[in-house]
Amino acid sequence: MEDLKANDKRSYIDNLIDFFRKRSIWMLHYCTGCGAVELPPSMTSRWDIERFGIVPMATPRQADVLLVTGYVSLKTLKRIIKIYEQMPEPKWVLAFGSCTVNGGIYWDSYNTITNLAEYIPVDITVSGCMPRPEAVIDALQTLMEMIQSGEGGAYKKYKENYEYYKKNQDRVLRKTAPILGSSETESIYQEKEGNYET
Amino acid sequence: MKLDKESIIELLNQKGVEVLDLYPNQISVNIKKDNLLNHLVFLRSIGFDHLSFINAVDFIDEGEFELVYHVWSYTHKIHVLNKVRISRNNPVIPTIVNLWEQAQFYEQEIHEFFGIIFEGNKDLSPLFLENWVDIPPLRKDFDTKEFSVRLFGAEIRR
Ligand code: SF4
């Protein structure tokens, strides 16, 4: 109970609450990309993360931590933002693999974002392509430590810097003008396009 | 009645289309755009009852799109690739949803990714992309790297 002692930043009650919080992390794994396959072994008997009190949860409204398990396409990003905003605070985000940091092998794809942290605040990124269950467990344990020490507060950033995140989200999700300059084929395409309501 | 490959080639040759013999159970046919519907109706009438897929290929240097209609017959066990070339500047082709209903999705997808217009198809709404405002992304003149750099801020490191 040494780490529950009050210090100048945190009271005993804060510490106590966080102590229980870190031992019952409910996670919502939003299975994007390849990373989802590493979660069944992490959850089942071989690595068994339930011994840390981490259990999968069915709905975002009951979840504490959101796992984004790989590359995020534009369509998925929209859903991730919705899910993230539905989760009650305190909430944390774990991003898996290089795809969520710089796009990974999909960095030049027209339909996957490159850096997840521009759109929602990320607490921990797990390295690897794909991270092994050991890395997942390591990340979750780091998260537990961060919760205990009161560091894992990226969700506060979301509220404080909402405009920044919103701007980035809108930039990719609500494009109004073509990103690449117009060319001849394009104008022809749009002319023809006018015949149909697309 | 089961026909073997040779007699199918014979039948098609009589109709005046050029046939390429590829594999034991696969032939490829080049057809003109105007002849497409007639040809597919004919194939269907001799037992090719399944449309497996429609492909589009962008031959940007030749200024043409190629559409490949994959047709399969459960009776003859033969796969026919029907290739049609259309001009890139005027990518219009008649729809075949009246022949095979499943063509609806293939045509929607090709319209979305190549901008080819299927005349007569009533619903060419996007299937996969949301709020897409650039040129169709699978055309060869669409630079996906440049797109990613500009929109998502992807970095090129050397
Ligand atoms: S980082 Fe690797 S394993 Fe993970 S989503 Fe990207 S390509 Fe797949």
mmCIF file of C-alpha atoms and ligand atoms in Angstrom:
data_model
loop_
_atom_site.group_PDB
_atom_site.id
_atom_site.type_symbol
_atom_site.label_atom_id
_atom_site.label_comp_id
_atom_site.label_asym_id
_atom_site.label_seq_id
_atom_site.Cartn_x
_atom_site.Cartn_y
_atom_site.Cartn_z
ATOM 1 C CA MET A 1 0.000 0.000 0.000
ATOM 2 C CA GLU A 2 3.104 2.126 -0.216
ATOM 3 C CA ASP A 3 2.073 3.773 -3.475
ATOM 4 C CA LEU A 4 -1.269 4.910 -2.092
ATOM 5 C CA LYS A 5 0.350 7.439 0.239
ATOM 6 C CA ALA A 6 -0.669 10.998 -0.383
ATOM 7 C CA ASN A 7 1.877 13.364 -1.885
ATOM 8 C CA ASP A 8 1.747 17.048 -2.799
ATOM 9 C CA LYS A 9 -0.043 16.368 -6.098
ATOM 10 C CA ARG A 10 -2.435 13.578 -5.257
ATOM 11 C CA SER A 11 -4.506 12.772 -2.238
ATOM 12 C CA TYR A 12 -4.943 9.364 -0.676
ATOM 13 C CA ILE A 13 -8.444 9.090 -2.159
ATOM 14 C CA ASP A 14 -7.153 9.845 -5.672
ATOM 15 C CA ASN A 15 -4.604 7.136 -5.288
ATOM 16 C CA LEU A 16 -7.115 4.709 -3.898
ATOM 17 C CA ILE A 17 -9.560 5.289 -6.754
ATOM 18 C CA ASP A 18 -6.843 4.888 -9.328
ATOM 19 C CA PHE A 19 -5.650 1.748 -7.591
ATOM 20 C CA PHE A 20 -9.020 0.118 -8.211
ATOM 21 C CA ARG A 21 -9.375 1.657 -11.608
ATOM 22 C CA LYS A 22 -6.152 0.179 -12.886
ATOM 23 C CA ARG A 23 -7.199 -3.279 -11.725
ATOM 24 C CA SER A 24 -10.409 -3.383 -13.688
ATOM 25 C CA ILE A 25 -9.624 -2.095 -17.133
ATOM 26 C CA TRP A 26 -12.387 -2.919 -19.513
ATOM 27 C CA MET A 27 -11.280 -2.745 -23.068
ATOM 28 C CA LEU A 28 -13.067 -2.217 -26.298
ATOM 29 C CA HIS A 29 -10.992 -3.573 -29.103
ATOM 30 C CA TYR A 30 -12.040 -2.034 -32.325
ATOM 31 C CA CYS A 31 -10.625 -4.533 -34.747
ATOM 32 C CA THR A 32 -9.187 -2.550 -37.584
ATOM 33 C CA GLY A 33 -6.304 -3.859 -39.625
ATOM 34 C CA CYS A 34 -4.263 -6.944 -38.923
ATOM 35 C CA GLY A 35 -3.724 -6.415 -35.201
ATOM 36 C CA ALA A 36 -6.959 -7.971 -34.083
ATOM 37 C CA VAL A 37 -5.552 -11.479 -34.499
ATOM 38 C CA GLU A 38 -3.137 -10.945 -31.634
ATOM 39 C CA LEU A 39 -5.906 -10.247 -29.160
ATOM 40 C CA PRO A 40 -7.552 -13.686 -28.936
ATOM 41 C CA PRO A 41 -4.258 -15.280 -27.789
ATOM 42 C CA SER A 42 -3.702 -12.412 -25.368
ATOM 43 C CA MET A 43 -7.149 -12.883 -23.897
ATOM 44 C CA THR A 44 -7.266 -16.662 -23.792
ATOM 45 C CA SER A 45 -5.375 -19.173 -21.693
ATOM 46 C CA ARG A 46 -1.882 -18.786 -23.128
ATOM 47 C CA TRP A 47 -1.299 -15.164 -22.116
ATOM 48 C CA ASP A 48 -4.507 -14.606 -20.181
ATOM 49 C CA ILE A 49 -4.687 -10.885 -19.605
ATOM 50 C CA GLU A 50 -7.727 -11.367 -17.440
ATOM 51 C CA ARG A 51 -5.377 -11.984 -14.551
ATOM 52 C CA PHE A 52 -4.703 -8.238 -14.633
ATOM 53 C CA GLY A 53 -8.413 -7.518 -14.513
ATOM 54 C CA ILE A 54 -8.561 -6.680 -18.189
ATOM 55 C CA VAL A 55 -11.659 -7.955 -19.898
ATOM 56 C CA PRO A 56 -13.169 -7.288 -23.297
ATOM 57 C CA MET A 57 -16.299 -5.217 -23.236
ATOM 58 C CA ALA A 58 -19.152 -5.173 -25.673
ATOM 59 C CA THR A 59 -20.086 -1.527 -25.836
ATOM 60 C CA PRO A 60 -18.116 1.710 -25.750
ATOM 61 C CA ARG A 61 -20.289 3.048 -22.971
ATOM 62 C CA GLN A 62 -18.837 0.570 -20.509
ATOM 63 C CA ALA A 63 -15.291 0.555 -21.770
ATOM 64 C CA ASP A 64 -12.233 2.263 -20.309
ATOM 65 C CA VAL A 65 -9.651 1.654 -22.966
ATOM 66 C CA LEU A 66 -9.996 1.658 -26.710
ATOM 67 C CA LEU A 67 -7.610 -0.537 -28.656
ATOM 68 C CA VAL A 68 -7.119 0.538 -32.237
ATOM 69 C CA THR A 69 -5.501 -2.517 -33.687
ATOM 70 C CA GLY A 70 -3.888 -1.402 -36.906
ATOM 71 C CA TYR A 71 -4.314 0.756 -39.954
ATOM 72 C CA VAL A 72 -7.305 3.044 -39.961
ATOM 73 C CA SER A 73 -9.175 3.785 -43.137
ATOM 74 C CA LEU A 74 -11.185 6.943 -43.534
ATOM 75 C CA LYS A 75 -14.444 5.117 -43.048
ATOM 76 C CA THR A 76 -13.128 3.468 -39.914
ATOM 77 C CA LEU A 77 -11.779 6.733 -38.573
ATOM 78 C CA LYS A 78 -15.272 8.161 -38.553
ATOM 79 C CA ARG A 79 -16.480 5.238 -36.446
ATOM 80 C CA ILE A 80 -13.484 5.400 -34.151
ATOM 81 C CA ILE A 81 -14.172 9.029 -33.398
ATOM 82 C CA LYS A 82 -17.802 8.220 -32.688
ATOM 83 C CA ILE A 83 -16.838 5.379 -30.380
ATOM 84 C CA TYR A 84 -14.205 7.449 -28.633
ATOM 85 C CA GLU A 85 -16.631 10.243 -27.959
ATOM 86 C CA GLN A 86 -19.184 7.804 -26.577
ATOM 87 C CA MET A 87 -16.814 6.357 -24.019
ATOM 88 C CA PRO A 88 -17.194 7.770 -20.517
ATOM 89 C CA GLU A 89 -14.194 9.366 -18.881
ATOM 90 C CA PRO A 90 -11.617 8.452 -17.787
ATOM 91 C CA LYS A 91 -10.675 6.744 -21.016
ATOM 92 C CA TRP A 92 -7.470 5.696 -22.679
ATOM 93 C CA VAL A 93 -6.399 4.817 -26.173
ATOM 94 C CA LEU A 94 -3.872 2.195 -27.169
ATOM 95 C CA ALA A 95 -2.676 2.289 -30.755
ATOM 96 C CA PHE A 96 -1.155 -0.847 -32.229
ATOM 97 C CA GLY A 97 1.618 -1.150 -34.716
ATOM 98 C CA SER A 98 3.436 1.163 -37.044
ATOM 99 C CA CYS A 99 0.334 1.810 -39.129
ATOM 100 C CA THR A 100 -1.160 4.004 -36.452
ATOM 101 C CA VAL A 101 2.038 6.011 -36.054
ATOM 102 C CA ASN A 102 3.174 6.770 -39.584
ATOM 103 C CA GLY A 103 1.007 4.691 -41.850
ATOM 104 C CA GLY A 104 3.250 1.636 -41.832
ATOM 105 C CA ILE A 105 3.216 -0.226 -45.105
ATOM 106 C CA TYR A 106 0.047 1.611 -46.052
ATOM 107 C CA TRP A 107 1.632 5.030 -45.766
ATOM 108 C CA ASP A 108 0.957 5.964 -49.404
ATOM 109 C CA SER A 109 -2.553 4.614 -49.568
ATOM 110 C CA TYR A 110 -5.270 7.034 -50.578
ATOM 111 C CA ASN A 111 -7.639 5.685 -47.993
ATOM 112 C CA THR A 112 -5.751 5.128 -44.761
ATOM 113 C CA ILE A 113 -4.677 7.852 -42.390
ATOM 114 C CA THR A 114 -1.058 7.987 -41.378
ATOM 115 C CA ASN A 115 -0.994 9.260 -37.813
ATOM 116 C CA LEU A 116 -3.842 8.395 -35.500
ATOM 117 C CA ALA A 117 -2.707 10.853 -32.836
ATOM 118 C CA GLU A 118 -3.718 13.738 -35.066
ATOM 119 C CA TYR A 119 -7.357 12.766 -34.802
ATOM 120 C CA ILE A 120 -7.779 11.399 -31.301
ATOM 121 C CA PRO A 121 -5.337 11.571 -28.396
ATOM 122 C CA VAL A 122 -3.336 8.365 -28.013
ATOM 123 C CA ASP A 123 -1.920 7.304 -24.666
ATOM 124 C CA ILE A 124 0.346 4.477 -25.702
ATOM 125 C CA THR A 125 1.531 3.217 -29.032
ATOM 126 C CA VAL A 126 2.735 -0.345 -29.197
ATOM 127 C CA SER A 127 5.622 -0.953 -31.521
ATOM 128 C CA GLY A 128 5.728 -3.802 -33.963
ATOM 129 C CA CYS A 129 4.127 -4.904 -37.130
ATOM 130 C CA MET A 130 2.299 -6.793 -35.658
ATOM 131 C CA PRO A 131 2.903 -6.391 -31.874
ATOM 132 C CA ARG A 132 3.166 -9.758 -30.174
ATOM 133 C CA PRO A 133 0.907 -10.515 -27.220
ATOM 134 C CA GLU A 134 3.891 -9.860 -24.946
ATOM 135 C CA ALA A 135 4.061 -6.330 -26.309
ATOM 136 C CA VAL A 136 0.338 -5.931 -25.805
ATOM 137 C CA ILE A 137 0.617 -7.058 -22.216
ATOM 138 C CA ASP A 138 3.598 -4.797 -21.698
ATOM 139 C CA ALA A 139 1.619 -1.858 -23.025
ATOM 140 C CA LEU A 140 -1.356 -2.649 -20.841
ATOM 141 C CA GLN A 141 0.887 -2.897 -17.789
ATOM 142 C CA THR A 142 2.478 0.412 -18.655
ATOM 143 C CA LEU A 143 -1.016 1.800 -18.898
ATOM 144 C CA MET A 144 -1.788 0.452 -15.435
ATOM 145 C CA GLU A 145 1.268 2.210 -14.069
ATOM 146 C CA MET A 146 0.296 5.388 -15.818
ATOM 147 C CA ILE A 147 -3.168 5.220 -14.332
ATOM 148 C CA GLN A 148 -1.777 4.695 -10.866
ATOM 149 C CA SER A 149 0.554 7.636 -11.148
ATOM 150 C CA GLY A 150 -2.137 9.812 -12.703
ATOM 151 C CA GLU A 151 -0.262 10.333 -15.965
ATOM 152 C CA GLY A 152 -2.696 8.788 -18.374
ATOM 153 C CA GLY A 153 -4.682 11.892 -19.064
ATOM 154 C CA ALA A 154 -4.697 12.140 -22.811
ATOM 155 C CA TYR A 155 -8.488 12.325 -22.800
ATOM 156 C CA LYS A 156 -8.210 15.703 -21.100
ATOM 157 C CA LYS A 157 -6.177 16.881 -24.060
ATOM 158 C CA TYR A 158 -9.088 16.036 -26.292
ATOM 159 C CA LYS A 159 -11.319 18.457 -24.475
ATOM 160 C CA GLU A 160 -8.716 21.173 -24.178
ATOM 161 C CA ASN A 161 -7.560 20.962 -27.782
ATOM 162 C CA TYR A 162 -10.855 19.962 -29.284
ATOM 163 C CA GLU A 163 -10.505 22.517 -32.052
ATOM 164 C CA TYR A 164 -7.194 21.061 -33.200
ATOM 165 C CA TYR A 165 -8.564 17.539 -33.339
ATOM 166 C CA LYS A 166 -11.817 18.633 -34.921
ATOM 167 C CA LYS A 167 -9.941 20.559 -37.577
ATOM 168 C CA ASN A 168 -7.883 17.532 -38.513
ATOM 169 C CA GLN A 169 -10.917 15.271 -38.501
ATOM 170 C CA ASP A 170 -12.865 17.588 -40.736
ATOM 171 C CA ARG A 171 -9.940 18.001 -43.084
ATOM 172 C CA VAL A 172 -9.945 14.340 -43.991
ATOM 173 C CA LEU A 173 -13.570 13.421 -43.438
ATOM 174 C CA ARG A 174 -15.359 16.389 -44.931
ATOM 175 C CA LYS A 175 -13.319 17.207 -47.974
ATOM 176 C CA THR A 176 -15.108 19.583 -50.265
ATOM 177 C CA ALA A 177 -12.524 20.204 -52.967
ATOM 178 C CA PRO A 178 -10.277 17.732 -54.769
ATOM 179 C CA ILE A 179 -6.927 17.270 -53.055
ATOM 180 C CA LEU A 180 -4.977 16.815 -56.271
ATOM 181 C CA GLY A 181 -5.163 19.484 -58.918
ATOM 182 C CA SER A 182 -7.674 19.171 -61.685
ATOM 183 C CA SER A 183 -6.744 17.420 -64.897
ATOM 184 C CA GLU A 184 -8.500 16.882 -68.179
ATOM 185 C CA THR A 185 -9.841 13.477 -67.371
ATOM 186 C CA GLU A 186 -11.257 14.793 -64.183
ATOM 187 C CA SER A 187 -13.401 17.419 -65.806
ATOM 188 C CA ILE A 188 -14.736 14.871 -68.238
ATOM 189 C CA TYR A 189 -15.490 12.568 -65.383
ATOM 190 C CA GLN A 190 -17.408 15.221 -63.539
ATOM 191 C CA GLU A 191 -19.375 16.217 -66.592
ATOM 192 C CA LYS A 192 -20.533 12.670 -67.059
ATOM 193 C CA GLU A 193 -21.040 12.373 -63.367
ATOM 194 C CA GLY A 194 -23.689 15.057 -63.547
ATOM 195 C CA ASN A 195 -26.089 12.620 -65.179
ATOM 196 C CA TYR A 196 -26.237 10.534 -62.070
ATOM 197 C CA GLU A 197 -26.886 11.427 -58.507
ATOM 198 C CA THR A 198 -23.904 9.975 -56.772
ATOM 199 C CA MET B 1 -25.768 -30.843 -73.389
ATOM 200 C CA LYS B 2 -22.114 -30.524 -72.542
ATOM 201 C CA LEU B 3 -20.003 -28.882 -75.209
ATOM 202 C CA ASP B 4 -16.250 -29.208 -75.243
ATOM 203 C CA LYS B 5 -13.946 -26.263 -75.634
ATOM 204 C CA GLU B 6 -13.277 -26.792 -79.323
ATOM 205 C CA SER B 7 -16.925 -26.697 -80.276
ATOM 206 C CA ILE B 8 -17.448 -23.544 -78.233
ATOM 207 C CA ILE B 9 -14.547 -21.887 -80.025
ATOM 208 C CA GLU B 10 -16.059 -23.089 -83.288
ATOM 209 C CA LEU B 11 -19.445 -21.593 -82.373
ATOM 210 C CA LEU B 12 -17.887 -18.276 -81.417
ATOM 211 C CA ASN B 13 -15.810 -18.173 -84.582
ATOM 212 C CA GLN B 14 -18.955 -18.629 -86.619
ATOM 213 C CA LYS B 15 -20.303 -15.535 -84.890
ATOM 214 C CA GLY B 16 -17.238 -13.686 -86.066
ATOM 215 C CA VAL B 17 -15.433 -12.980 -82.813
ATOM 216 C CA GLU B 18 -11.763 -13.683 -82.294
ATOM 217 C CA VAL B 19 -11.029 -16.279 -79.659
ATOM 218 C CA LEU B 20 -7.808 -16.931 -77.804
ATOM 219 C CA ASP B 21 -7.259 -20.393 -76.364
ATOM 220 C CA LEU B 22 -5.623 -19.909 -72.961
ATOM 221 C CA TYR B 23 -5.833 -22.954 -70.719
ATOM 222 C CA PRO B 24 -7.640 -26.323 -70.755
ATOM 223 C CA ASN B 25 -10.738 -24.698 -69.317
ATOM 224 C CA GLN B 26 -10.301 -21.051 -70.139
ATOM 225 C CA ILE B 27 -10.707 -19.023 -73.302
ATOM 226 C CA SER B 28 -10.450 -15.339 -73.921
ATOM 227 C CA VAL B 29 -12.571 -13.373 -76.366
ATOM 228 C CA ASN B 30 -12.053 -9.883 -77.695
ATOM 229 C CA ILE B 31 -15.250 -8.093 -78.544
ATOM 230 C CA LYS B 32 -16.300 -4.682 -79.698
ATOM 231 C CA LYS B 33 -18.336 -2.459 -77.454
ATOM 232 C CA ASP B 34 -21.341 -2.486 -79.810
ATOM 233 C CA ASN B 35 -21.311 -6.245 -79.908
ATOM 234 C CA LEU B 36 -21.057 -6.748 -76.167
ATOM 235 C CA LEU B 37 -24.697 -7.319 -75.306
ATOM 236 C CA ASN B 38 -25.347 -9.570 -78.295
ATOM 237 C CA HIS B 39 -22.311 -11.601 -77.479
ATOM 238 C CA LEU B 40 -23.174 -12.046 -73.805
ATOM 239 C CA VAL B 41 -26.770 -12.950 -74.643
ATOM 240 C CA PHE B 42 -25.446 -15.541 -77.043
ATOM 241 C CA LEU B 43 -23.091 -16.981 -74.426
ATOM 242 C CA ARG B 44 -25.903 -17.160 -71.957
ATOM 243 C CA SER B 45 -28.120 -18.921 -74.434
ATOM 244 C CA ILE B 46 -25.584 -21.695 -74.939
ATOM 245 C CA GLY B 47 -25.268 -22.407 -71.254
ATOM 246 C CA PHE B 48 -22.928 -19.841 -69.725
ATOM 247 C CA ASP B 49 -25.182 -19.080 -66.830
ATOM 248 C CA HIS B 50 -22.853 -17.499 -64.309
ATOM 249 C CA LEU B 51 -21.199 -14.101 -64.353
ATOM 250 C CA SER B 52 -18.358 -14.370 -61.848
ATOM 251 C CA PHE B 53 -16.880 -10.924 -62.019
ATOM 252 C CA ILE B 54 -16.253 -7.788 -64.009
ATOM 253 C CA ASN B 55 -12.761 -6.304 -64.102
ATOM 254 C CA ALA B 56 -11.578 -2.968 -65.290
ATOM 255 C CA VAL B 57 -8.004 -2.306 -66.358
ATOM 256 C CA ASP B 58 -6.627 1.130 -67.082
ATOM 257 C CA PHE B 59 -4.315 1.176 -70.105
ATOM 258 C CA ILE B 60 -3.352 4.782 -69.726
ATOM 259 C CA ASP B 61 -0.686 4.800 -72.463
ATOM 260 C CA GLU B 62 -3.139 3.503 -74.997
ATOM 261 C CA GLY B 63 -5.859 5.808 -73.729
ATOM 262 C CA GLU B 64 -8.220 2.944 -73.143
ATOM 263 C CA PHE B 65 -10.012 1.063 -70.419
ATOM 264 C CA GLU B 66 -10.415 -2.655 -70.753
ATOM 265 C CA LEU B 67 -13.405 -4.337 -69.181
ATOM 266 C CA VAL B 68 -13.239 -8.060 -68.633
ATOM 267 C CA TYR B 69 -16.472 -9.956 -68.104
ATOM 268 C CA HIS B 70 -15.771 -13.330 -66.526
ATOM 269 C CA VAL B 71 -18.422 -15.824 -67.487
ATOM 270 C CA TRP B 72 -18.525 -19.419 -66.309
ATOM 271 C CA SER B 73 -20.595 -22.357 -67.318
ATOM 272 C CA TYR B 74 -21.541 -25.090 -64.893
ATOM 273 C CA THR B 75 -22.474 -27.414 -67.746
ATOM 274 C CA HIS B 76 -19.411 -26.990 -69.958
ATOM 275 C CA LYS B 77 -16.993 -26.191 -67.108
ATOM 276 C CA ILE B 78 -15.433 -23.447 -69.185
ATOM 277 C CA HIS B 79 -14.425 -19.970 -68.140
ATOM 278 C CA VAL B 80 -14.698 -17.270 -70.789
ATOM 279 C CA LEU B 81 -12.993 -13.909 -70.447
ATOM 280 C CA ASN B 82 -14.809 -11.366 -72.561
ATOM 281 C CA LYS B 83 -12.609 -8.342 -73.128
ATOM 282 C CA VAL B 84 -13.938 -5.013 -74.304
ATOM 283 C CA ARG B 85 -11.864 -1.916 -74.885
ATOM 284 C CA ILE B 86 -13.437 1.506 -74.463
ATOM 285 C CA SER B 87 -11.936 4.916 -74.851
ATOM 286 C CA ARG B 88 -10.662 6.620 -71.722
ATOM 287 C CA ASN B 89 -12.043 9.969 -72.769
ATOM 288 C CA ASN B 90 -15.555 8.699 -73.142
ATOM 289 C CA PRO B 91 -15.846 5.769 -70.770
ATOM 290 C CA VAL B 92 -19.402 4.689 -71.421
ATOM 291 C CA ILE B 93 -20.636 1.139 -71.827
ATOM 292 C CA PRO B 94 -24.084 -0.448 -71.733
ATOM 293 C CA THR B 95 -25.068 -2.052 -68.469
ATOM 294 C CA ILE B 96 -25.661 -5.783 -68.182
ATOM 295 C CA VAL B 97 -27.789 -5.817 -65.034
ATOM 296 C CA ASN B 98 -30.724 -7.027 -67.083
ATOM 297 C CA LEU B 99 -28.759 -10.119 -67.995
ATOM 298 C CA TRP B 100 -27.175 -10.851 -64.636
ATOM 299 C CA GLU B 101 -28.456 -9.123 -61.550
ATOM 300 C CA GLN B 102 -25.216 -9.458 -59.650
ATOM 301 C CA ALA B 103 -23.580 -7.146 -62.155
ATOM 302 C CA GLN B 104 -25.152 -4.312 -60.193
ATOM 303 C CA PHE B 105 -22.463 -4.392 -57.524
ATOM 304 C CA TYR B 106 -19.588 -4.890 -59.934
ATOM 305 C CA GLU B 107 -20.735 -1.998 -62.039
ATOM 306 C CA GLN B 108 -21.199 0.226 -59.029
ATOM 307 C CA GLU B 109 -17.716 -0.617 -57.840
ATOM 308 C CA ILE B 110 -16.107 -0.034 -61.241
ATOM 309 C CA HIS B 111 -17.942 3.233 -61.580
ATOM 310 C CA GLU B 112 -16.662 4.290 -58.208
ATOM 311 C CA PHE B 113 -13.040 3.312 -58.752
ATOM 312 C CA PHE B 114 -12.583 4.008 -62.467
ATOM 313 C CA GLY B 115 -15.359 6.419 -63.326
ATOM 314 C CA ILE B 116 -16.704 4.204 -66.078
ATOM 315 C CA ILE B 117 -20.330 4.909 -66.767
ATOM 316 C CA PHE B 118 -22.709 2.030 -67.266
ATOM 317 C CA GLU B 119 -25.484 3.331 -69.424
ATOM 318 C CA GLY B 120 -28.852 2.235 -68.172
ATOM 319 C CA ASN B 121 -27.757 1.323 -64.667
ATOM 320 C CA LYS B 122 -30.062 3.301 -62.424
ATOM 321 C CA ASP B 123 -28.009 3.202 -59.264
ATOM 322 C CA LEU B 124 -24.345 4.043 -59.595
ATOM 323 C CA SER B 125 -24.009 5.362 -56.066
ATOM 324 C CA PRO B 126 -20.699 4.813 -54.218
ATOM 325 C CA LEU B 127 -20.277 1.524 -52.395
ATOM 326 C CA PHE B 128 -16.989 1.859 -50.559
ATOM 327 C CA LEU B 129 -15.676 5.393 -50.494
ATOM 328 C CA GLU B 130 -17.289 8.083 -48.441
ATOM 329 C CA ASN B 131 -17.264 11.669 -49.547
ATOM 330 C CA TRP B 132 -14.836 11.146 -52.403
ATOM 331 C CA VAL B 133 -14.194 14.331 -54.361
ATOM 332 C CA ASP B 134 -11.041 13.535 -56.334
ATOM 333 C CA ILE B 135 -10.750 11.602 -59.559
ATOM 334 C CA PRO B 136 -11.547 7.907 -59.139
ATOM 335 C CA PRO B 137 -8.680 6.427 -57.143
ATOM 336 C CA LEU B 138 -7.803 3.356 -59.167
ATOM 337 C CA ARG B 139 -7.168 5.273 -62.370
ATOM 338 C CA LYS B 140 -3.530 5.269 -63.270
ATOM 339 C CA ASP B 141 -3.342 9.053 -63.392
ATOM 340 C CA PHE B 142 -4.358 9.266 -59.742
ATOM 341 C CA ASP B 143 -1.198 9.687 -57.695
ATOM 342 C CA THR B 144 -1.959 7.983 -54.413
ATOM 343 C CA LYS B 145 1.414 8.856 -52.899
ATOM 344 C CA GLU B 146 0.977 12.537 -53.588
ATOM 345 C CA PHE B 147 -2.565 12.314 -52.266
ATOM 346 C CA SER B 148 -1.427 10.720 -49.046
ATOM 347 C CA VAL B 149 1.302 13.304 -48.581
ATOM 348 C CA ARG B 150 -1.056 16.209 -49.108
ATOM 349 C CA LEU B 151 -4.058 14.993 -47.181
ATOM 350 C CA PHE B 152 -2.616 12.876 -44.393
ATOM 351 C CA GLY B 153 0.794 14.472 -44.167
ATOM 352 C CA ALA B 154 2.608 11.244 -44.929
ATOM 353 C CA GLU B 155 6.368 11.724 -44.941
ATOM 354 C CA ILE B 156 8.779 10.593 -47.595
ATOM 355 C CA ARG B 157 12.092 9.661 -46.014
ATOM 356 C CA ARG B 158 15.114 8.622 -47.957
HETATM 357 S S1 SF4 C 1 1.354 -2.282 -38.353
HETATM 358 FE FE1 SF4 C 1 1.631 -4.112 -39.605
HETATM 359 S S2 SF4 C 1 0.352 -5.675 -38.614
HETATM 360 FE FE2 SF4 C 1 -0.332 -3.666 -37.890
HETATM 361 S S3 SF4 C 1 -2.009 -3.045 -39.222
HETATM 362 FE FE3 SF4 C 1 -0.112 -2.185 -40.062
HETATM 363 S S4 SF4 C 1 0.609 -3.678 -41.543
HETATM 364 FE FE4 SF4 C 1 -0.897 -4.717 -40.240
#
